[in-house]
PDB file of C-alpha atoms in Angstrom:
ATOM      1  CA  MET A 187       0.006  -0.008   0.048  1.00 53.00           C
ATOM      2  CA  SER A 188       1.293   3.275  -0.922  1.00 61.00           C
ATOM      3  CA  ASN A 189       1.882   6.131   1.768  1.00 64.00           C
ATOM      4  CA  GLN A 190      -1.235   8.029   0.403  1.00 62.00           C
ATOM      5  CA  GLY A 191      -3.395   4.994   0.566  1.00 55.00           C
ATOM      6  CA  LEU A 192      -2.299   4.216   4.015  1.00 60.00           C
ATOM      7  CA  ALA A 193      -2.881   7.762   5.150  1.00 62.00           C
ATOM      8  CA  LYS A 194      -6.363   7.487   3.789  1.00 61.00           C
ATOM      9  CA  ALA A 195      -6.986   4.151   5.668  1.00 58.00           C
ATOM     10  CA  VAL A 196      -5.753   5.506   9.009  1.00 59.00           C
ATOM     11  CA  GLN A 197      -8.009   8.686   8.366  1.00 67.00           C
ATOM     12  CA  ALA A 198     -11.062   6.605   7.754  1.00 57.00           C
ATOM     13  CA  THR A 199     -10.385   4.475  10.743  1.00 63.00           C
ATOM     14  CA  VAL A 200      -9.725   7.217  13.140  1.00 59.00           C
ATOM     15  CA  GLY A 201     -12.809   9.167  11.813  1.00 60.00           C
ATOM     16  CA  ARG A 202     -15.011   6.319  12.459  1.00 59.00           C
ATOM     17  CA  ALA A 203     -13.734   5.664  15.927  1.00 62.00           C
ATOM     18  CA  LEU A 204     -14.234   9.279  16.850  1.00 62.00           C
ATOM     19  CA  ARG A 205     -17.898   9.189  15.494  1.00 60.00           C
ATOM     20  CA  GLU A 206     -18.542   6.103  17.392  1.00 57.00           C
ATOM     21  CA  THR A 207     -17.024   7.468  20.697  1.00 64.00           C
ATOM     22  CA  GLY A 208     -19.060  10.556  20.239  1.00 61.00           C
ATOM     23  CA  ALA A 209     -22.258   8.625  19.692  1.00 55.00           C
ATOM     24  CA  ALA A 210     -21.638   6.611  22.823  1.00 58.00           C
ATOM     25  CA  LEU A 211     -20.798   9.732  24.850  1.00 57.00           C
ATOM     26  CA  LYS A 212     -23.979  11.332  23.782  1.00 57.00           C
ATOM     27  CA  GLU A 213     -26.155   8.420  24.663  1.00 55.00           C
ATOM     28  CA  ALA A 214     -24.301   8.031  28.115  1.00 60.00           C
ATOM     29  CA  GLY A 215     -25.173  11.694  28.681  1.00 60.00           C
ATOM     30  CA  GLY A 216     -28.767  11.249  28.043  1.00 58.00           C
ATOM     31  CA  VAL A 217     -28.968  13.002  24.602  1.00 55.00           C
ATOM     32  CA  GLU A 218     -31.510  11.361  22.266  1.00 53.00           C
ATOM     33  CA  ILE A 219     -30.495  11.111  18.576  1.00 51.00           C
ATOM     34  CA  PHE A 220     -33.089  11.144  15.904  1.00 55.00           C
ATOM     35  CA  SER A 221     -32.443  10.230  12.237  1.00 59.00           C
ATOM     36  CA  ARG A 222     -32.863  12.597   9.508  1.00 68.00           C
ATOM     37  CA  HIS A 223     -33.847   9.852   6.981  1.00 77.00           C
ATOM     38  CA  ARG A 224     -37.228  10.683   5.267  1.00 81.00           C
ATOM     39  CA  PRO A 225     -39.377   7.451   4.972  1.00 89.00           C
ATOM     40  CA  VAL A 226     -41.892   9.340   2.770  1.00 90.00           C
ATOM     41  CA  MET A 227     -40.541  11.510  -0.080  1.00 89.00           C
ATOM     42  CA  ALA A 228     -42.082  13.522  -2.902  1.00 90.00           C
ATOM     43  CA  PHE A 229     -40.595  13.147  -6.336  1.00 90.00           C
ATOM     44  CA  TRP A 230     -41.289  15.521  -9.174  1.00 87.00           C
ATOM     45  CA  GLY A 231     -43.841  17.227  -7.069  1.00 88.00           C
ATOM     46  CA  ILE A 232     -45.840  13.889  -6.442  1.00 90.00           C
ATOM     47  CA  LYS A 233     -46.002  12.920  -2.913  1.00 91.00           C
ATOM     48  CA  PRO A 234     -46.939   9.452  -1.719  1.00 93.00           C
ATOM     49  CA  PHE A 235     -50.495   9.120  -0.426  1.00 91.00           C
ATOM     50  CA  TYR A 236     -51.098   7.201   2.903  1.00 89.00           C
ATOM     51  CA  THR A 237     -53.938   7.210   5.536  1.00 87.00           C
ATOM     52  CA  ASN A 238     -53.641   7.719   9.293  1.00 85.00           C
ATOM     53  CA  ASP A 239     -53.570   4.053   9.834  1.00 88.00           C
ATOM     54  CA  THR A 240     -50.883   3.317   7.096  1.00 92.00           C
ATOM     55  CA  PHE A 241     -47.670   2.122   8.892  1.00 93.00           C
ATOM     56  CA  ILE A 242     -44.462   3.225   7.083  1.00 94.00           C
ATOM     57  CA  ALA A 243     -41.432   1.994   9.068  1.00 93.00           C
ATOM     58  CA  PRO A 244     -38.710   4.834  10.102  1.00 90.00           C
ATOM     59  CA  SER A 245     -36.072   3.009   7.894  1.00 91.00           C
ATOM     60  CA  ALA A 246     -38.320   2.282   4.956  1.00 95.00           C
ATOM     61  CA  SER A 247     -38.347   4.631   1.691  1.00 95.00           C
ATOM     62  CA  VAL A 248     -41.746   5.299   0.002  1.00 96.00           C
ATOM     63  CA  ILE A 249     -40.968   7.640  -2.944  1.00 96.00           C
ATOM     64  CA  GLY A 250     -43.001   9.408  -5.547  1.00 94.00           C
ATOM     65  CA  ASP A 251     -46.336   8.314  -7.109  1.00 95.00           C
ATOM     66  CA  VAL A 252     -47.403   5.678  -4.540  1.00 97.00           C
ATOM     67  CA  THR A 253     -50.792   5.079  -2.994  1.00 95.00           C
ATOM     68  CA  ASN A 254     -50.971   3.361   0.282  1.00 95.00           C
ATOM     69  CA  TRP A 255     -54.569   2.232   1.021  1.00 95.00           C
ATOM     70  CA  ASP A 256     -55.950   1.912   4.599  1.00 93.00           C
ATOM     71  CA  GLU A 257     -54.198  -0.435   7.098  1.00 94.00           C
ATOM     72  CA  SER A 258     -51.338  -1.135   4.674  1.00 96.00           C
ATOM     73  CA  SER A 259     -47.789  -1.272   6.020  1.00 96.00           C
ATOM     74  CA  VAL A 260     -44.267  -0.879   4.610  1.00 97.00           C
ATOM     75  CA  TRP A 261     -41.813  -2.394   6.907  1.00 97.00           C
ATOM     76  CA  TYR A 262     -38.077  -1.785   7.900  1.00 95.00           C
ATOM     77  CA  GLY A 263     -35.654  -1.361   5.167  1.00 95.00           C
ATOM     78  CA  ALA A 264     -38.283  -1.860   2.317  1.00 97.00           C
ATOM     79  CA  VAL A 265     -38.208   0.518  -0.632  1.00 97.00           C
ATOM     80  CA  VAL A 266     -41.345   1.453  -2.672  1.00 98.00           C
ATOM     81  CA  ARG A 267     -40.017   3.500  -5.389  1.00 96.00           C
ATOM     82  CA  ALA A 268     -42.323   5.175  -8.037  1.00 95.00           C
ATOM     83  CA  ASP A 269     -39.911   7.871  -9.618  1.00 93.00           C
ATOM     84  CA  SER A 270     -40.333   6.987 -13.235  1.00 92.00           C
ATOM     85  CA  GLN A 271     -43.842   8.396 -14.087  1.00 91.00           C
ATOM     86  CA  HIS A 272     -45.463   4.960 -13.372  1.00 96.00           C
ATOM     87  CA  ALA A 273     -47.656   4.561 -10.292  1.00 96.00           C
ATOM     88  CA  ILE A 274     -47.459   2.004  -7.584  1.00 97.00           C
ATOM     89  CA  THR A 275     -50.625   1.056  -5.558  1.00 97.00           C
ATOM     90  CA  ILE A 276     -50.639  -0.950  -2.278  1.00 98.00           C
ATOM     91  CA  GLY A 277     -54.163  -2.237  -1.356  1.00 97.00           C
ATOM     92  CA  PHE A 278     -56.109  -2.410   1.841  1.00 97.00           C
ATOM     93  CA  SER A 279     -54.478  -4.320   4.632  1.00 97.00           C
ATOM     94  CA  SER A 280     -51.579  -5.272   2.260  1.00 98.00           C
ATOM     95  CA  ASN A 281     -47.992  -5.274   3.641  1.00 98.00           C
ATOM     96  CA  VAL A 282     -44.530  -5.099   2.086  1.00 98.00           C
ATOM     97  CA  GLN A 283     -42.100  -6.787   4.490  1.00 98.00           C
ATOM     98  CA  ASP A 284     -38.544  -6.008   5.478  1.00 97.00           C
ATOM     99  CA  GLY A 285     -36.036  -5.282   2.813  1.00 97.00           C
ATOM    100  CA  ALA A 286     -38.542  -5.828   0.023  1.00 98.00           C
ATOM    101  CA  VAL A 287     -38.289  -3.667  -3.204  1.00 98.00           C
ATOM    102  CA  VAL A 288     -41.389  -2.637  -5.105  1.00 98.00           C
ATOM    103  CA  THR A 289     -40.581  -0.514  -8.259  1.00 97.00           C
ATOM    104  CA  THR A 290     -41.375   0.019 -11.910  1.00 97.00           C
ATOM    105  CA  LEU A 291     -39.624  -0.005 -15.303  1.00 96.00           C
ATOM    106  CA  PRO A 292     -37.898   3.305 -16.398  1.00 94.00           C
ATOM    107  CA  GLU A 293     -39.796   6.226 -17.797  1.00 92.00           C
ATOM    108  CA  LYS A 294     -38.677   5.415 -21.359  1.00 93.00           C
ATOM    109  CA  VAL A 295     -40.899   2.399 -21.140  1.00 94.00           C
ATOM    110  CA  ALA A 296     -44.324   3.801 -21.970  1.00 93.00           C
ATOM    111  CA  THR A 297     -46.190   0.586 -22.246  1.00 94.00           C
ATOM    112  CA  LEU A 298     -45.425  -3.197 -21.598  1.00 95.00           C
ATOM    113  CA  GLU A 299     -45.457  -5.590 -24.523  1.00 93.00           C
ATOM    114  CA  SER A 300     -48.888  -6.552 -23.422  1.00 92.00           C
ATOM    115  CA  GLY A 301     -50.059  -3.040 -24.125  1.00 92.00           C
ATOM    116  CA  PHE A 302     -50.820  -2.105 -20.443  1.00 93.00           C
ATOM    117  CA  PRO A 303     -48.934   0.737 -18.594  1.00 95.00           C
ATOM    118  CA  PRO A 304     -45.851  -0.505 -16.609  1.00 97.00           C
ATOM    119  CA  VAL A 305     -47.410   0.298 -13.200  1.00 97.00           C
ATOM    120  CA  THR A 306     -47.157  -1.874 -10.277  1.00 98.00           C
ATOM    121  CA  HIS A 307     -50.436  -3.007  -8.549  1.00 98.00           C
ATOM    122  CA  ILE A 308     -50.753  -4.822  -5.294  1.00 98.00           C
ATOM    123  CA  GLY A 309     -54.202  -5.711  -4.421  1.00 97.00           C
ATOM    124  CA  HIS A 310     -56.011  -6.062  -1.029  1.00 98.00           C
ATOM    125  CA  TYR A 311     -54.843  -8.554   1.712  1.00 98.00           C
ATOM    126  CA  VAL A 312     -51.450  -9.136  -0.074  1.00 98.00           C
ATOM    127  CA  THR A 313     -48.335 -10.117   1.921  1.00 98.00           C
ATOM    128  CA  VAL A 314     -45.020  -9.259   0.046  1.00 98.00           C
ATOM    129  CA  GLY A 315     -42.392 -11.336   1.801  1.00 97.00           C
ATOM    130  CA  ALA A 316     -38.957  -9.947   3.081  1.00 98.00           C
ATOM    131  CA  GLY A 317     -36.471  -9.349   0.338  1.00 97.00           C
ATOM    132  CA  SER A 318     -38.790  -9.848  -2.423  1.00 98.00           C
ATOM    133  CA  VAL A 319     -38.620  -7.775  -5.656  1.00 98.00           C
ATOM    134  CA  LEU A 320     -41.581  -6.713  -7.603  1.00 98.00           C
ATOM    135  CA  THR A 321     -41.276  -4.724 -10.906  1.00 98.00           C
ATOM    136  CA  SER A 322     -44.245  -3.289 -13.122  1.00 97.00           C
ATOM    137  CA  CYS A 323     -46.389  -6.481 -12.256  1.00 98.00           C
ATOM    138  CA  ARG A 324     -49.906  -6.927 -11.105  1.00 98.00           C
ATOM    139  CA  VAL A 325     -50.750  -8.882  -7.874  1.00 98.00           C
ATOM    140  CA  ASP A 326     -54.513  -9.194  -7.399  1.00 98.00           C
ATOM    141  CA  ASP A 327     -56.260  -9.577  -3.928  1.00 97.00           C
ATOM    142  CA  LEU A 328     -55.553 -12.299  -1.431  1.00 98.00           C
ATOM    143  CA  VAL A 329     -52.058 -13.419  -2.246  1.00 98.00           C
ATOM    144  CA  ILE A 330     -49.097 -14.373  -0.190  1.00 98.00           C
ATOM    145  CA  ILE A 331     -45.636 -13.817  -1.796  1.00 98.00           C
ATOM    146  CA  GLY A 332     -42.984 -15.739   0.093  1.00 97.00           C
ATOM    147  CA  ASP A 333     -39.695 -14.293   1.132  1.00 98.00           C
ATOM    148  CA  LYS A 334     -37.175 -13.478  -1.545  1.00 98.00           C
ATOM    149  CA  CYS A 335     -39.534 -13.921  -4.460  1.00 98.00           C
ATOM    150  CA  THR A 336     -39.012 -12.108  -7.703  1.00 98.00           C
ATOM    151  CA  ILE A 337     -42.050 -10.948 -10.018  1.00 98.00           C
ATOM    152  CA  LEU A 338     -40.919  -9.503 -13.260  1.00 98.00           C
ATOM    153  CA  GLU A 339     -42.547  -6.887 -15.575  1.00 97.00           C
ATOM    154  CA  GLY A 340     -45.795  -7.821 -17.127  1.00 97.00           C
ATOM    155  CA  ALA A 341     -46.438 -10.741 -14.850  1.00 98.00           C
ATOM    156  CA  ILE A 342     -49.788 -11.309 -13.263  1.00 98.00           C
ATOM    157  CA  VAL A 343     -50.634 -13.149 -10.094  1.00 98.00           C
ATOM    158  CA  GLU A 344     -54.229 -13.715  -9.798  1.00 98.00           C
ATOM    159  CA  SER A 345     -56.295 -13.683  -6.552  1.00 98.00           C
ATOM    160  CA  ASN A 346     -56.109 -16.615  -4.010  1.00 98.00           C
ATOM    161  CA  VAL A 347     -52.431 -17.545  -4.764  1.00 98.00           C
ATOM    162  CA  ILE A 348     -49.462 -18.530  -2.649  1.00 98.00           C
ATOM    163  CA  LEU A 349     -45.944 -18.352  -3.903  1.00 98.00           C
ATOM    164  CA  GLU A 350     -43.297 -20.349  -2.137  1.00 98.00           C
ATOM    165  CA  PRO A 351     -40.241 -18.498  -0.860  1.00 98.00           C
ATOM    166  CA  GLY A 352     -37.652 -18.012  -3.665  1.00 97.00           C
ATOM    167  CA  THR A 353     -40.129 -18.170  -6.415  1.00 98.00           C
ATOM    168  CA  VAL A 354     -39.317 -16.325  -9.554  1.00 98.00           C
ATOM    169  CA  VAL A 355     -42.160 -15.351 -11.729  1.00 98.00           C
ATOM    170  CA  PRO A 356     -40.817 -14.606 -15.344  1.00 98.00           C
ATOM    171  CA  ALA A 357     -41.878 -11.577 -17.201  1.00 97.00           C
ATOM    172  CA  TYR A 358     -45.397 -11.668 -18.717  1.00 97.00           C
ATOM    173  CA  ALA A 359     -46.111 -14.903 -16.895  1.00 97.00           C
ATOM    174  CA  ARG A 360     -49.598 -15.604 -15.434  1.00 98.00           C
ATOM    175  CA  ILE A 361     -50.166 -17.409 -12.156  1.00 98.00           C
ATOM    176  CA  PRO A 362     -53.730 -18.805 -12.120  1.00 98.00           C
ATOM    177  CA  SER A 363     -56.135 -18.297  -9.073  1.00 98.00           C
ATOM    178  CA  GLY A 364     -56.373 -20.725  -6.405  1.00 97.00           C
ATOM    179  CA  GLN A 365     -53.033 -22.408  -6.868  1.00 98.00           C
ATOM    180  CA  ARG A 366     -49.673 -22.702  -4.993  1.00 98.00           C
ATOM    181  CA  TRP A 367     -46.542 -22.200  -7.263  1.00 98.00           C
ATOM    182  CA  GLY A 368     -42.788 -22.241  -6.467  1.00 98.00           C
ATOM    183  CA  GLY A 369     -39.355 -22.496  -8.109  1.00 97.00           C
ATOM    184  CA  ASN A 370     -37.284 -20.726 -10.558  1.00 95.00           C
ATOM    185  CA  PRO A 371     -38.860 -20.154 -12.966  1.00 97.00           C
ATOM    186  CA  ALA A 372     -42.285 -20.578 -11.115  1.00 97.00           C
ATOM    187  CA  GLN A 373     -44.080 -23.961 -11.599  1.00 98.00           C
ATOM    188  CA  TYR A 374     -47.368 -25.269 -10.359  1.00 98.00           C
ATOM    189  CA  ILE A 375     -47.349 -27.218  -7.273  1.00 98.00           C
ATOM    190  CA  SER A 376     -50.913 -27.859  -6.112  1.00 97.00           C
ATOM    191  CA  ASP A 377     -54.402 -26.345  -5.736  1.00 98.00           C
ATOM    192  CA  LEU A 378     -55.029 -24.568  -2.426  1.00 98.00           C
ATOM    193  CA  THR A 379     -57.175 -26.196   0.106  1.00 96.00           C
ATOM    194  CA  GLU A 380     -60.150 -24.273   1.830  1.00 96.00           C
ATOM    195  CA  ASP A 381     -57.890 -23.861   4.951  1.00 96.00           C
ATOM    196  CA  GLU A 382     -54.973 -22.490   2.910  1.00 97.00           C
ATOM    197  CA  LEU A 383     -57.415 -20.134   1.134  1.00 97.00           C
ATOM    198  CA  GLY A 384     -58.767 -18.935   4.447  1.00 94.00           C
ATOM    199  CA  SER A 385     -55.269 -18.300   5.869  1.00 96.00           C
ATOM    200  CA  ILE A 386     -54.205 -15.713   3.168  1.00 98.00           C
ATOM    201  CA  GLN A 387     -56.587 -12.890   4.602  1.00 97.00           C
ATOM    202  CA  GLY A 388     -55.806 -13.908   8.060  1.00 96.00           C
ATOM    203  CA  LYS A 389     -52.216 -13.575   7.646  1.00 97.00           C
ATOM    204  CA  ALA A 390     -52.498 -10.015   6.331  1.00 97.00           C
ATOM    205  CA  GLU A 391     -54.885  -9.049   9.139  1.00 97.00           C
ATOM    206  CA  LYS A 392     -52.357 -10.323  11.887  1.00 97.00           C
ATOM    207  CA  ILE A 393     -49.592  -8.397  10.362  1.00 97.00           C
ATOM    208  CA  HIS A 394     -51.753  -5.098  10.176  1.00 96.00           C
ATOM    209  CA  VAL A 395     -52.369  -5.826  14.047  1.00 94.00           C
ATOM    210  CA  LEU A 396     -48.668  -5.915  14.549  1.00 95.00           C
ATOM    211  CA  ALA A 397     -48.212  -2.787  12.398  1.00 93.00           C
ATOM    212  CA  LYS A 398     -50.518  -0.853  14.653  1.00 90.00           C
ATOM    213  CA  GLU A 399     -48.484  -1.606  17.571  1.00 89.00           C
ATOM    214  CA  HIS A 400     -45.246  -0.260  15.693  1.00 89.00           C
ATOM    215  CA  LEU A 401     -47.194   2.765  14.463  1.00 83.00           C
ATOM    216  CA  LEU A 402     -47.992   3.744  18.126  1.00 80.00           C
ATOM    217  CA  GLU A 403     -44.172   3.559  18.930  1.00 74.00           C
ATOM    218  CA  TYR A 404     -43.091   5.753  15.895  1.00 65.00           C
ATOM    219  CA  LEU A 405     -43.818   9.318  15.291  1.00 54.00           C
ATOM    220  CA  PRO A 406     -43.495  10.215  11.651  1.00 49.00           C
ATOM    221  CA  TYR A 407     -41.259  13.113  10.765  1.00 45.00           C
ATOM    222  CA  GLY A 408     -44.414  15.333  10.042  1.00 41.00           C
ATOM    223  CA  ARG A 409     -44.999  15.300  13.726  1.00 43.00           C
ATOM    224  CA  THR A 410     -41.409  15.129  14.830  1.00 47.00           C
ATOM    225  CA  TYR A 411     -42.188  18.505  16.910  1.00 45.00           C
ATOM    226  CA  LEU A 412     -44.402  16.390  19.210  1.00 45.00           C
ATOM    227  CA  HIS A 413     -41.555  14.183  19.956  1.00 48.00           C
ATOM    228  CA  LEU A 414     -39.231  17.180  20.585  1.00 53.00           C
ATOM    229  CA  GLU A 415     -41.763  18.755  22.780  1.00 55.00           C
ATOM    230  CA  GLU A 416     -42.086  15.643  24.826  1.00 57.00           C
ATOM    231  CA  LEU A 417     -38.176  15.537  25.176  1.00 56.00           C
ATOM    232  CA  GLU A 418     -38.160  19.239  26.428  1.00 62.00           C
ATOM    233  CA  ARG A 419     -40.792  18.342  29.075  1.00 64.00           C
ATOM    234  CA  GLN A 420     -38.375  15.625  30.231  1.00 64.00           C
ATOM    235  CA  GLY A 421     -35.433  17.970  30.165  1.00 62.00           C
ATOM    236  CA  VAL A 422     -33.649  15.787  27.627  1.00 54.00           C
ATOM    237  CA  GLU A 423     -31.390  17.399  25.003  1.00 53.00           C
ATOM    238  CA  ALA A 424     -32.183  16.297  21.388  1.00 51.00           C
ATOM    239  CA  LYS A 425     -29.582  16.215  18.505  1.00 51.00           C
ATOM    240  CA  GLU A 426     -29.760  15.342  14.939  1.00 49.00           C
ATOM    241  CA  GLY A 427     -27.744  12.289  14.023  1.00 47.00           C
TER     242      GLY A 427
END
């Protein structure tokens, strides 16, 4: 390693150590640190729509032309990004789990090969598993998408479907209603039983109940002043971090 490279490495290491030490001292001194990350961000003048009972986690990112229906939730580290003139909709009591990514094709793609606009539609009572990726696709009501699934552009997942974890739904594929699919590429596994069909809505509702508990613990940045006022009443110093 050159002397210049060594100097940069030492500088980075010392800087990180100082930052971590400073944060530890602030915490020990009773200073509460709040993040400047914006979970909800307007893009090209279009701000995401969400209701009072929509939960968007503090580390999630919901950007641009996104509509979040009542009781929907976007969990920690998830990204819902509609910054390419194509909208994203998340239906009633649907959820996007930790680290999942929901997005659309670039602006230059005006229509899909099927002739439909390249929007992403997530219906009602849909669970999008952790780490899954959805791009310009349609997911109808009452669907469970397992963890780390991929649904590519133009694909359609009909209602009352369960996708096994890790399933890859190719572009422009169609998953018929009432079935379980899995694999890469996705393949039919079985028809869903009555119990399995009934469990789909139940899972979404349970996640909504949990989301309500998280919502009570988290004040969105639009109401940060309430948090700061509470800290002032407690005599605690607040710093951005």
